[in-house]
Tab-separated table of C-alpha atoms in Angstrom:
chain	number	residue	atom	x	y	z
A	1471	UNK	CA	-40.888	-14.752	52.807
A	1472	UNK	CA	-42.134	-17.341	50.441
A	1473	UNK	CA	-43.460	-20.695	51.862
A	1474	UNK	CA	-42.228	-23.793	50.356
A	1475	UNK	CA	-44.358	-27.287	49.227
A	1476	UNK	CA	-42.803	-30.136	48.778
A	1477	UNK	CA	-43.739	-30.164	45.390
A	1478	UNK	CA	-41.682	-27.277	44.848
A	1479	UNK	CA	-38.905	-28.115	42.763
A	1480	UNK	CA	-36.932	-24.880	43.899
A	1481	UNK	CA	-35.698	-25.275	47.386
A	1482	UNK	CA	-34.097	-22.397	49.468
A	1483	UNK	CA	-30.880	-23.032	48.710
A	1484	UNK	CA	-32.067	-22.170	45.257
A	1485	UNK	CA	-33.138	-18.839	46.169
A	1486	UNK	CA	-29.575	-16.453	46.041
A	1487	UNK	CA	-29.608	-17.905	42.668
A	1488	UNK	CA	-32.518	-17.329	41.460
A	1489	UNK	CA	-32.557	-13.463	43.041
A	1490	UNK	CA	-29.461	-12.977	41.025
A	1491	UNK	CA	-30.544	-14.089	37.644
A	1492	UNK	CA	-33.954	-12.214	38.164
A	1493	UNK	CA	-31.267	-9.121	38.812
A	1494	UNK	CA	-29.376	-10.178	35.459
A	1495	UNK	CA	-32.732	-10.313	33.819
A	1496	UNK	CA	-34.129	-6.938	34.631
A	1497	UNK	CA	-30.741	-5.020	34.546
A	1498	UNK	CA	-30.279	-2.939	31.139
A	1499	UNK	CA	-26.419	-3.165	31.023
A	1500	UNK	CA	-26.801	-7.119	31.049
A	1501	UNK	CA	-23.238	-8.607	30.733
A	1502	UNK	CA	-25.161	-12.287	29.940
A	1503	UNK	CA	-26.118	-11.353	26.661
A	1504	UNK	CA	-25.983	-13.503	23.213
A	1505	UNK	CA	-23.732	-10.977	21.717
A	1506	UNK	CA	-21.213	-11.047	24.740
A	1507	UNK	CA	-21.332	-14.952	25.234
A	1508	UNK	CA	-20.531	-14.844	20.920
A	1509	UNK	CA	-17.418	-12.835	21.053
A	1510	UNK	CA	-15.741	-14.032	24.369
A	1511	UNK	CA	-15.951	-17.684	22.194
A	1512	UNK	CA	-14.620	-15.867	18.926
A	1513	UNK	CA	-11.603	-14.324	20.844
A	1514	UNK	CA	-11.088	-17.893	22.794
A	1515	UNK	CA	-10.825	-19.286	19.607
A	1516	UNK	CA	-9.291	-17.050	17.454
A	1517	UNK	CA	-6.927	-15.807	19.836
A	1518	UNK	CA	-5.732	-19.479	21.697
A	1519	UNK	CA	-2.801	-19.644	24.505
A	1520	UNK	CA	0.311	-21.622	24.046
A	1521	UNK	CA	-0.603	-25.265	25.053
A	1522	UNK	CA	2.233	-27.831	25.579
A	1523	UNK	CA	1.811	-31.645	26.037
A	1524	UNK	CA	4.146	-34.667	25.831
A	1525	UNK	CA	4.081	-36.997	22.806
A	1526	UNK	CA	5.808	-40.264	24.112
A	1527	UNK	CA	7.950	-42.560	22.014
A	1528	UNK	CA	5.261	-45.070	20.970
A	1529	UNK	CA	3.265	-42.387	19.615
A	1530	UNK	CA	4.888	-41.873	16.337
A	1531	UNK	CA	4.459	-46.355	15.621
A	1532	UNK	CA	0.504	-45.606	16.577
A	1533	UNK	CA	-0.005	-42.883	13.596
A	1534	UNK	CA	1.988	-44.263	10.987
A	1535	UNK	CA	0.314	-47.866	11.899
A	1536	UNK	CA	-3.428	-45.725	11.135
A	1537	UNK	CA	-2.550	-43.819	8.365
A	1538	UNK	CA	-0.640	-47.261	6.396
A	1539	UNK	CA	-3.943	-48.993	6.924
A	1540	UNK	CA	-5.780	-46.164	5.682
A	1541	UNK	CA	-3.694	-45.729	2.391
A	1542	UNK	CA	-3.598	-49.845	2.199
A	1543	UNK	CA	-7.398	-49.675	2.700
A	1544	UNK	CA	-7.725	-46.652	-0.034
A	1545	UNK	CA	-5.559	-48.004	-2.699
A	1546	UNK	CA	-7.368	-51.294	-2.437
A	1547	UNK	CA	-10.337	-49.695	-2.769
A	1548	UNK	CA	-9.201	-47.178	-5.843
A	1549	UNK	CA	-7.794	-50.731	-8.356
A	1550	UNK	CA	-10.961	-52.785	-7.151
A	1551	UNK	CA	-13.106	-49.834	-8.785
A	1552	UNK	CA	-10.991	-49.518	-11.796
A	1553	UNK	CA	-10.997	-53.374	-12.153
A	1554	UNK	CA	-14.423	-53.881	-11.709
A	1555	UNK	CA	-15.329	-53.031	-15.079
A	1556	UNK	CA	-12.690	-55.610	-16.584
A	1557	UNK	CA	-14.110	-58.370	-14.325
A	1558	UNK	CA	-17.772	-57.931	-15.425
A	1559	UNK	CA	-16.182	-58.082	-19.276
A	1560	UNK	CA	-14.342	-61.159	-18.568
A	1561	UNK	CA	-17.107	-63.003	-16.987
A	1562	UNK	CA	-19.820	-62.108	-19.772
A	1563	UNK	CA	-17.009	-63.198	-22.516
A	1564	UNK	CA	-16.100	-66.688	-20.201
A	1565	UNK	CA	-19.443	-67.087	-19.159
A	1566	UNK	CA	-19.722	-69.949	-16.206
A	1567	UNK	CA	-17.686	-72.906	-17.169
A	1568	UNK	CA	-18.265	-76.497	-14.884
A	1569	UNK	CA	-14.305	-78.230	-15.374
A	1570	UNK	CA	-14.964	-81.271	-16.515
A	1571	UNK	CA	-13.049	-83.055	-13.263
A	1572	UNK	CA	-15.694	-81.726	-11.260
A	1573	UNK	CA	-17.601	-84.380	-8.925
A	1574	UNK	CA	-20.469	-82.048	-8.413
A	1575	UNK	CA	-22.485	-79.594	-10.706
A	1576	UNK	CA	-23.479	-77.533	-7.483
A	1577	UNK	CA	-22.142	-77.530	-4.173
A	1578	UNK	CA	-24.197	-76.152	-1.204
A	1579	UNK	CA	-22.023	-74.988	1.677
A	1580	UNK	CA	-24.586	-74.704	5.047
A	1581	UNK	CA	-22.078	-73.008	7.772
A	1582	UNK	CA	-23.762	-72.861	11.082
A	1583	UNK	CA	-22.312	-71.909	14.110
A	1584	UNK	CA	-21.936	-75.060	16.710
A	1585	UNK	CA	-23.021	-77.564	14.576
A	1586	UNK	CA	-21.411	-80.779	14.995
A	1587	UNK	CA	-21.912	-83.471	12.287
A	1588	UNK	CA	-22.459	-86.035	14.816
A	1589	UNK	CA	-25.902	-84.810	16.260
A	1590	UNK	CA	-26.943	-83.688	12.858
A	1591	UNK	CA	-26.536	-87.309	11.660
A	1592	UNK	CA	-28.330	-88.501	14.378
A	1593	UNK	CA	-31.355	-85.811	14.086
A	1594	UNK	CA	-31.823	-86.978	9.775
A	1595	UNK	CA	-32.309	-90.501	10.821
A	1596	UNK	CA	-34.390	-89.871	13.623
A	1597	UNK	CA	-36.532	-87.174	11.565
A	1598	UNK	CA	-35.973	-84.211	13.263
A	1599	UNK	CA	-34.199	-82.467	10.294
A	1600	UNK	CA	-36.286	-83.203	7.474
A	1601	UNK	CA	-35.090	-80.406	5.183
A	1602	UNK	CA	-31.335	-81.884	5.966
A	1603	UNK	CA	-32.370	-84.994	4.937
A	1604	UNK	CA	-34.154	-83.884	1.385
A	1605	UNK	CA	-30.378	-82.485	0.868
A	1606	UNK	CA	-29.051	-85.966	1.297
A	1607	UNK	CA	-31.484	-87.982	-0.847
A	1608	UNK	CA	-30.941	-85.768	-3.770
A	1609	UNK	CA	-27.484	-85.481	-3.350
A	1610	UNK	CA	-26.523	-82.080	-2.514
């Protein structure tokens, strides 16, 4: 009989276990073998039972929802590559054009999340946003 530390990681419930996997080790005629554990899967899988399951109603409105937005998604996808091409032409032939009605040559759009007009007033003219206030003096 074997005496156990408490370091041990294998206790003795462990033991009939561990006896019987030394047996499968050691015995020629192993059942547990790579080849065996290979063709029970091949057989499982090549040779499946008859499986039933219930589709409900609503199942039918869930996959033609998916596969619309996939083909909506694809054929968007498929035009914007063929049109790229004739956007890149039409923007080197236009070039950049300013309309004359326009109040502003450039417009700078600063979105931040939270941030409410009020305060940022109040932080320019106290100084604390001196970069904001640059903006404002030059006119952008």
């Amino acid at each position: 009989m074997r005496v156990y530390s408490t370091s041990d990681r294998i206790t003795r419930q462990d033991e009939p276990l561990l006896s019987f996997v030394r047996k499968l080790r050691n015995d020629p005629v192993n059942p547990v073998n790579p080849v065996n554990i290979v063709f029970v899967l091949l057989s499982l899988l090549l040779f499946p039972e008859k499986a039933q399951a219930y589709i409900g109603p609503g199942a039918g409105f869930a996959l033609i929802g998916s596969a619309l937005g996939f083909l909506a998604t694809f054929a968007v996808a498929v035009f914007l590559f063929f049109f790229w091409p004739i956007r890149l032409l039409w923007k080197k032939i236009a070039g950049k054009k300013i309309s004359p009605n326009a109040k502003a040559k450039r417009v700078i759009v600063v979105g931040l999340d939270g941030l409410d007009p009020r305060l940022t007033m109040k932080y320019m003219k106290e100084g604390r946003l001196p970069n904001f206030s640059k903006l404002r003096e030059q006119g952008y």
